[in-house]
Short mmCIF file of C-alpha atoms in Angstrom, two decimals:
data_model
loop_
_atom_site.label_atom_id
_atom_site.label_comp_id
_atom_site.label_asym_id
_atom_site.label_seq_id
_atom_site.Cartn_x
_atom_site.Cartn_y
_atom_site.Cartn_z
CA MET B 1 136.54 217.43 -29.26
CA ARG B 2 133.09 216.81 -27.94
CA ASN B 3 131.83 215.37 -31.25
CA ARG B 4 134.61 212.83 -31.21
CA VAL B 5 133.87 211.44 -27.80
CA LEU B 6 130.17 210.70 -28.55
CA PRO B 7 130.79 208.36 -31.55
CA ALA B 8 133.29 206.44 -29.46
CA ILE B 9 130.94 206.04 -26.43
CA ILE B 10 127.87 204.91 -28.40
CA PRO B 11 129.37 201.54 -29.60
CA VAL B 12 130.56 200.83 -26.06
CA LEU B 13 127.05 201.37 -24.66
CA LEU B 14 125.55 199.09 -27.33
CA VAL B 15 127.95 196.29 -26.45
CA PHE B 16 127.21 196.70 -22.75
CA SER B 17 123.47 196.50 -23.40
CA LEU B 18 123.80 193.27 -25.36
CA LEU B 19 125.90 191.69 -22.64
CA SER B 20 123.36 192.72 -20.02
CA CYS B 21 120.52 191.00 -21.88
CA THR B 22 122.31 187.65 -21.89
CA GLU B 23 122.89 187.52 -18.06
CA LYS B 24 120.46 185.96 -15.44
CA ILE B 25 118.64 188.45 -13.21
CA GLU B 26 118.90 187.53 -9.51
CA PRO B 27 115.69 187.53 -7.35
CA GLY B 28 114.90 190.53 -5.29
CA THR B 29 115.35 190.76 -1.51
CA THR B 30 111.92 192.24 -0.58
CA PRO B 31 110.57 190.37 2.61
CA PRO B 32 107.20 188.46 2.30
CA GLU B 33 104.01 190.04 3.58
CA ARG B 34 103.33 189.13 7.27
CA ILE B 35 100.04 187.07 7.84
CA THR B 36 98.05 187.92 10.99
CA PRO B 37 97.15 184.79 13.08
CA ILE B 38 93.45 184.02 13.52
CA GLU B 39 92.24 184.09 17.11
CA VAL B 40 90.43 180.87 18.06
CA ALA B 41 89.41 178.88 21.13
CA VAL B 42 91.35 175.64 21.54
CA LEU B 43 90.52 172.62 23.69
CA GLU B 44 92.46 169.45 24.46
CA VAL B 45 90.91 166.18 23.38
CA ARG B 46 90.83 163.49 26.09
CA LYS B 47 89.27 160.04 26.35
CA THR B 48 86.80 159.74 29.21
CA VAL B 49 84.74 156.95 30.72
CA GLN B 50 81.17 157.50 29.62
CA PRO B 51 77.99 155.53 30.19
CA VAL B 52 76.81 153.34 27.33
CA VAL B 53 73.22 154.27 26.60
CA TYR B 54 70.61 152.30 24.69
CA GLU B 55 67.68 154.40 23.53
CA ALA B 56 64.58 152.29 24.01
CA VAL B 57 61.39 153.23 22.23
CA GLY B 58 57.82 152.58 23.24
CA SER B 59 54.26 153.85 23.40
CA VAL B 60 52.28 155.84 25.92
CA LYS B 61 49.42 153.96 27.57
CA ALA B 62 46.90 154.78 30.28
CA ARG B 63 47.65 153.33 33.70
CA LEU B 64 44.12 151.91 33.83
CA SER B 65 42.06 150.99 30.80
CA ALA B 66 39.16 148.60 30.33
CA THR B 67 37.35 147.00 27.44
CA VAL B 68 33.63 147.15 28.20
CA SER B 69 31.91 143.98 26.99
CA SER B 70 28.44 142.49 26.93
CA LYS B 71 27.54 139.87 29.53
CA LEU B 72 24.49 138.50 27.75
CA MET B 73 23.12 137.73 24.33
CA GLY B 74 21.04 140.56 22.93
CA VAL B 75 20.61 143.12 20.19
CA ILE B 76 22.25 146.48 20.81
CA GLN B 77 19.46 149.06 20.97
CA ARG B 78 21.61 152.18 21.25
CA PHE B 79 24.89 153.67 22.39
CA GLN B 80 24.67 156.51 24.89
CA VAL B 81 28.25 157.70 24.29
CA LYS B 82 30.78 158.17 21.50
CA GLU B 83 34.55 158.38 21.20
CA GLY B 84 36.02 161.20 23.25
CA ASP B 85 33.11 161.47 25.70
CA ARG B 86 33.97 161.69 29.38
CA VAL B 87 31.84 159.56 31.67
CA LYS B 88 31.39 158.96 35.38
CA GLY B 89 31.37 155.59 37.06
CA GLY B 90 27.85 154.11 36.78
CA ASP B 91 26.83 156.13 33.71
CA LEU B 92 24.82 154.25 31.07
CA LEU B 93 27.02 153.40 28.09
CA VAL B 94 25.07 150.86 26.02
CA LEU B 95 21.48 149.63 26.17
CA LEU B 96 20.68 146.08 25.01
CA ASP B 97 17.31 144.54 24.14
CA ASP B 98 16.09 143.05 27.45
CA ARG B 99 12.86 141.38 26.32
CA GLN B 100 14.30 137.89 26.47
CA VAL B 101 15.79 138.32 29.94
CA ALA B 102 12.54 139.95 31.09
CA ALA B 103 10.67 136.84 29.98
CA GLN B 104 13.19 134.66 31.80
CA LEU B 105 12.67 136.75 34.92
CA ASN B 106 8.89 136.30 34.75
CA GLN B 107 9.30 132.56 34.30
CA ALA B 108 11.68 132.34 37.26
CA GLN B 109 9.32 134.34 39.44
CA ALA B 110 6.41 132.01 38.55
CA ALA B 111 8.56 128.98 39.39
CA LEU B 112 9.47 130.59 42.71
CA ALA B 113 5.81 131.14 43.55
CA ALA B 114 4.97 127.49 42.77
CA ALA B 115 7.92 126.30 44.86
CA ARG B 116 6.78 128.36 47.81
CA LYS B 117 3.26 126.91 47.57
CA ALA B 118 4.72 123.43 47.48
CA GLU B 119 6.80 124.30 50.52
CA ALA B 120 3.72 125.49 52.38
CA GLY B 121 1.91 122.23 51.57
CA ALA B 122 4.90 120.20 52.74
CA VAL B 123 5.04 122.15 55.99
CA SER B 124 1.32 121.49 56.61
CA ALA B 125 1.77 117.77 55.92
CA ARG B 126 4.68 117.69 58.34
CA ALA B 127 2.57 119.33 61.04
CA ALA B 128 -0.14 116.67 60.59
CA ALA B 129 2.48 113.92 60.68
CA GLU B 130 3.95 115.36 63.87
CA ALA B 131 0.48 115.32 65.53
CA LYS B 132 -0.14 111.72 64.53
CA ALA B 133 3.35 110.72 65.65
CA GLN B 134 2.80 112.38 69.03
CA GLN B 135 -0.56 110.60 69.47
CA ALA B 136 0.96 107.25 68.45
CA ARG B 137 3.80 107.72 70.92
CA SER B 138 1.45 108.43 73.79
CA SER B 139 -0.61 105.33 72.97
CA TYR B 140 2.56 103.25 72.65
CA VAL B 141 3.87 104.35 76.06
CA ARG B 142 0.52 103.70 77.73
CA ASN B 143 0.07 100.23 76.21
CA ARG B 144 3.61 99.24 77.12
CA LYS B 145 2.80 99.90 80.77
CA MET B 146 -0.47 98.00 80.47
CA LEU B 147 1.36 95.03 78.95
CA ALA B 148 3.77 95.03 81.87
CA GLY B 149 0.78 94.95 84.27
CA GLY B 150 -0.96 92.21 82.30
CA ALA B 151 -3.87 94.45 81.39
CA ILE B 152 -3.59 93.75 77.63
CA THR B 153 -2.47 90.91 75.51
CA GLN B 154 0.79 90.77 73.59
CA GLU B 155 -1.15 90.93 70.35
CA ASN B 156 -2.83 94.22 71.28
CA TYR B 157 0.53 95.69 72.28
CA GLU B 158 2.17 94.73 69.03
CA SER B 159 -0.64 96.39 67.06
CA VAL B 160 -0.14 99.66 68.97
CA GLU B 161 3.65 99.43 68.49
CA ALA B 162 3.24 99.02 64.72
CA GLN B 163 1.01 102.09 64.59
CA TYR B 164 3.67 104.06 66.49
CA LYS B 165 6.46 103.04 64.11
CA GLN B 166 4.27 103.89 61.10
CA ALA B 167 3.62 107.36 62.52
CA GLN B 168 7.37 107.95 63.03
CA ALA B 169 8.05 106.91 59.42
CA ASP B 170 5.32 109.23 58.14
CA LEU B 171 6.86 112.09 60.14
CA ALA B 172 10.31 111.43 58.68
CA ARG B 173 8.83 111.35 55.16
CA ALA B 174 7.04 114.65 55.80
CA GLU B 175 10.24 116.28 57.03
CA ALA B 176 12.08 115.08 53.91
CA MET B 177 9.38 116.58 51.72
CA VAL B 178 9.74 119.91 53.53
CA GLU B 179 13.49 119.88 52.98
CA ALA B 180 13.00 119.08 49.29
CA ALA B 181 10.43 121.88 48.98
CA GLN B 182 12.79 124.32 50.67
CA SER B 183 15.58 123.32 48.26
CA ARG B 184 13.27 123.94 45.31
CA VAL B 185 12.45 127.35 46.75
CA LYS B 186 16.15 128.20 47.02
CA GLU B 187 16.76 127.08 43.43
CA ALA B 188 13.82 129.15 42.21
CA GLN B 189 15.06 132.15 44.19
CA ALA B 190 18.52 131.80 42.66
CA ALA B 191 16.97 131.67 39.18
CA VAL B 192 15.05 134.85 39.95
CA ASP B 193 18.21 136.59 41.20
CA ALA B 194 20.12 135.50 38.10
CA ALA B 195 17.34 136.75 35.84
CA ARG B 196 17.32 140.08 37.66
CA VAL B 197 21.10 140.40 37.26
CA ALA B 198 20.80 139.51 33.58
CA ARG B 199 18.15 142.19 33.15
CA LYS B 200 20.51 144.69 34.80
CA ASP B 201 23.29 143.52 32.46
CA ALA B 202 21.18 144.76 29.57
CA ARG B 203 22.24 148.20 30.77
CA VAL B 204 26.04 148.38 30.28
CA LEU B 205 27.42 150.88 32.81
CA ALA B 206 30.79 152.64 33.10
CA PRO B 207 33.05 150.85 35.62
CA PHE B 208 34.93 154.05 36.55
CA ASP B 209 35.41 157.71 35.65
CA GLY B 210 37.21 158.06 32.34
CA THR B 211 37.14 158.80 28.63
CA VAL B 212 35.72 156.67 25.83
CA THR B 213 38.62 155.99 23.45
CA ALA B 214 37.13 153.43 21.05
CA LYS B 215 33.76 152.13 19.88
CA MET B 216 33.80 148.60 18.49
CA ALA B 217 30.15 147.88 17.60
CA ASP B 218 27.07 149.62 16.22
CA ALA B 219 23.42 149.80 17.19
CA GLY B 220 21.46 146.87 15.79
CA SER B 221 24.37 144.43 16.06
CA LEU B 222 23.96 141.23 18.01
CA ALA B 223 26.05 141.26 21.18
CA ALA B 224 27.16 137.99 22.70
CA PRO B 225 28.79 137.45 26.10
CA GLY B 226 32.33 138.80 25.90
CA THR B 227 31.69 140.91 22.80
CA PRO B 228 33.78 144.13 23.17
CA LEU B 229 31.68 147.24 22.85
CA LEU B 230 33.77 150.18 24.08
CA THR B 231 37.23 150.98 25.40
CA LEU B 232 37.44 153.22 28.45
CA GLU B 233 40.56 154.87 29.90
CA ARG B 234 40.89 156.49 33.29
CA GLU B 235 42.61 159.88 33.21
CA ASP B 236 44.66 159.61 36.39
CA GLY B 237 48.08 158.95 34.90
CA TYR B 238 49.94 157.31 32.07
CA ARG B 239 52.81 154.92 31.60
CA VAL B 240 55.26 154.13 28.79
CA ASP B 241 55.58 150.55 27.60
CA LEU B 242 59.14 150.08 26.33
CA VAL B 243 60.54 147.29 24.19
CA VAL B 244 63.96 146.24 25.51
CA PRO B 245 66.14 143.56 23.82
CA GLU B 246 67.04 140.56 25.94
CA ALA B 247 70.74 141.54 25.82
CA TYR B 248 70.04 144.70 27.85
CA ILE B 249 67.26 143.59 30.21
CA GLN B 250 69.75 142.75 32.99
CA ALA B 251 70.67 146.44 33.22
CA VAL B 252 67.07 147.44 34.02
CA ARG B 253 65.66 147.17 37.53
CA THR B 254 62.37 148.01 39.21
CA GLY B 255 62.41 151.47 40.80
CA GLN B 256 65.15 152.73 38.47
CA PRO B 257 64.77 156.45 37.63
CA VAL B 258 64.78 157.24 33.92
CA THR B 259 64.11 160.20 31.65
CA VAL B 260 61.34 160.08 29.08
CA ARG B 261 61.00 162.19 25.95
CA ILE B 262 57.68 162.43 24.12
CA PRO B 263 58.39 164.63 21.07
CA ALA B 264 54.73 165.06 20.08
CA VAL B 265 53.69 167.05 23.16
CA TYR B 266 56.69 167.83 25.33
CA GLU B 267 60.17 168.89 24.25
CA ALA B 268 61.74 168.69 27.70
CA GLU B 269 62.54 165.42 29.42
CA ILE B 270 60.03 163.92 31.85
CA ASP B 271 61.16 162.13 34.99
CA GLY B 272 59.89 158.55 35.14
CA THR B 273 60.39 155.37 37.14
CA VAL B 274 60.56 151.74 36.07
CA ASP B 275 57.43 150.22 37.67
CA VAL B 276 57.10 146.78 36.10
CA ILE B 277 59.37 144.44 34.13
CA ILE B 278 57.34 141.75 32.38
CA PRO B 279 59.26 138.56 33.31
CA THR B 280 58.78 136.74 29.99
CA ALA B 281 60.19 137.68 26.59
CA GLU B 282 58.27 137.81 23.33
CA GLN B 283 59.45 134.74 21.46
CA GLY B 284 59.45 136.27 18.00
CA SER B 285 61.53 139.39 18.74
CA ARG B 286 63.28 138.22 21.93
CA THR B 287 62.35 141.44 23.68
CA PHE B 288 60.95 142.32 27.08
CA VAL B 289 58.26 144.87 27.91
CA VAL B 290 59.24 147.40 30.58
CA GLN B 291 56.56 149.68 32.03
CA VAL B 292 57.72 153.16 33.05
CA GLY B 293 55.44 155.33 35.16
CA ILE B 294 55.27 159.03 34.28
CA PRO B 295 53.33 161.97 35.73
CA THR B 296 50.32 163.50 34.03
CA VAL B 297 51.26 165.87 31.21
CA ASP B 298 48.87 168.12 29.30
CA GLN B 299 47.76 166.83 25.88
CA LEU B 300 49.23 163.39 26.54
CA ARG B 301 47.35 160.61 24.77
CA SER B 302 47.61 156.85 24.56
CA GLY B 303 49.59 155.54 21.61
CA MET B 304 52.06 158.45 21.42
CA PHE B 305 55.68 157.68 20.60
CA ALA B 306 58.24 157.89 23.43
CA ARG B 307 62.00 157.51 23.81
CA VAL B 308 63.75 156.46 27.01
CA PRO B 309 67.59 156.25 27.25
CA LEU B 310 68.71 153.30 29.39
CA THR B 311 72.25 153.06 30.79
CA ILE B 312 73.52 149.56 29.99
CA GLY B 313 77.24 149.91 30.84
CA GLU B 314 80.38 152.07 30.54
CA GLN B 315 83.15 152.54 27.97
CA GLN B 316 86.01 154.90 27.11
CA MET B 317 85.24 157.31 24.31
CA VAL B 318 86.13 160.69 22.87
CA ARG B 319 83.43 163.33 22.91
CA ILE B 320 83.82 166.75 21.33
CA PRO B 321 81.46 169.71 20.97
CA ASP B 322 79.32 169.57 17.87
CA SER B 323 80.43 173.16 17.17
CA ALA B 324 83.97 171.87 16.48
CA VAL B 325 82.84 169.64 13.61
CA VAL B 326 83.17 171.03 10.06
CA ARG B 327 80.96 169.40 7.45
CA GLU B 328 81.90 169.80 3.81
CA GLY B 329 79.41 167.82 1.73
CA GLN B 330 79.83 164.21 2.80
CA LEU B 331 83.16 164.91 4.51
CA THR B 332 83.36 165.51 8.24
CA GLY B 333 86.42 166.88 9.94
CA VAL B 334 87.95 169.11 12.61
CA TYR B 335 90.87 171.54 12.82
CA ILE B 336 93.86 170.26 14.81
CA VAL B 337 96.45 172.79 16.02
CA ASP B 338 100.05 171.55 15.70
CA ASP B 339 103.10 172.56 17.74
CA GLU B 340 103.70 175.59 15.51
CA ASN B 341 100.11 176.81 16.08
CA ILE B 342 99.10 175.95 12.51
CA ALA B 343 95.50 174.68 12.01
CA ARG B 344 95.39 171.39 10.08
CA PHE B 345 92.14 169.96 8.78
CA ARG B 346 91.67 166.31 9.75
CA LEU B 347 88.92 163.97 8.61
CA VAL B 348 87.09 162.24 11.47
CA ARG B 349 84.40 159.62 11.82
CA ILE B 350 81.45 160.72 13.94
CA GLY B 351 79.29 158.36 16.02
CA ARG B 352 76.39 158.95 18.37
CA ARG B 353 75.12 162.32 19.51
CA PHE B 354 74.90 163.24 23.20
CA GLY B 355 73.10 166.54 23.51
CA ASP B 356 75.47 169.25 22.20
CA GLN B 357 78.35 166.74 21.94
CA VAL B 358 79.20 164.01 19.45
CA GLU B 359 81.25 160.85 19.74
CA VAL B 360 84.44 160.63 17.65
CA ILE B 361 85.08 157.05 16.56
CA SER B 362 88.35 157.70 14.72
CA GLY B 363 90.53 160.50 13.36
CA ILE B 364 91.71 162.22 16.58
CA ARG B 365 94.45 161.04 18.91
CA ASP B 366 94.23 161.45 22.65
CA GLY B 367 95.75 164.74 23.84
CA ALA B 368 95.44 166.58 20.52
CA ARG B 369 94.61 170.29 20.50
CA MET B 370 91.48 171.12 18.53
CA VAL B 371 89.72 174.32 17.50
CA ALA B 372 86.49 174.41 19.54
CA ALA B 373 84.50 176.53 17.08
CA PRO B 374 86.24 177.15 13.74
CA PRO B 375 85.53 180.64 12.33
CA VAL B 376 84.55 181.06 8.69
CA GLN B 377 87.95 182.45 7.65
CA LEU B 378 89.87 179.50 9.10
CA THR B 379 91.38 177.24 6.44
CA ASN B 380 93.85 174.40 6.35
CA GLY B 381 97.31 175.80 7.12
CA SER B 382 96.08 178.97 8.80
CA SER B 383 98.14 180.35 11.65
CA VAL B 384 96.16 180.65 14.87
CA GLU B 385 96.53 182.15 18.31
CA PHE B 386 94.60 181.58 21.47
#
């Protein structure tokens, strides 16, 4: 009986197997694997009114500097200093050949001596003229009385009167000669003083305490009046000369506090004050020079580069932390969190930098939620929690 059943069952099983192979298999009902949300910090993006800042650039300069020049014509004998030397006021800087001015001094002194001798002679002549004039006056007065008494004739009186007038004229001439001689003495004395000053000018002295920053001639060169020889700077403070476009100069005022950054020597900002605004613009560039006073800083030197941010107005803008910006090659974007707490990558356009923040020009709407510092594992479409 058993052997009969098996042959009958086998064909049935074969048919069932063939039918099963031709039917569609339905998908399974196993639930998907649960994804753990990534924990992030989220901030809300808001437009705020921020100052509009123009970053002016300029150069550091000494508060007081001077170009030492020659006052006379002469050959430079030697320089007593070189670049970088510190000097005191009155120190000898340059020595010029003074033989020519020495000769001029000797000539002026000789002319002064001759003028004084001429003055002495004129004074003696005036004294003699005064004596004669006094004698002629006495004779004139006496003879006038005698004429009134009839003691002398009119002719004798007129002769005495003529002598008196001649004596007065001689006295006036003598006094004029003394005045002329005194004038010549004064002129000669002035020439001597000028020659002495010129001889002193052969020794070029430091006008104040400072440092020699430039040498513009060499020994043996011919120095003429006004020829620059050295540049001297006083080490009692510096300033920054800024170049400000004419469009922004109205926003700058004298006494305005500013911050100065000099990258070469000082990373932190230096407090400064607008001291001077040059009232005329440079015609070629249409810019104004603004002088900002700064305190003394170690290793500061003239000519160093400086930056000074100037507030020129206000505007609404969106600022976000630089840590929120994701840079992928040339693409810049941020992660925006939607209502379902899903992070979506959005491309944005970045503008100016303000410390640890950056300006967003476009790509984020006001009120959006943004990931403040995207972790490495965060990708577009990731679920987040905060």
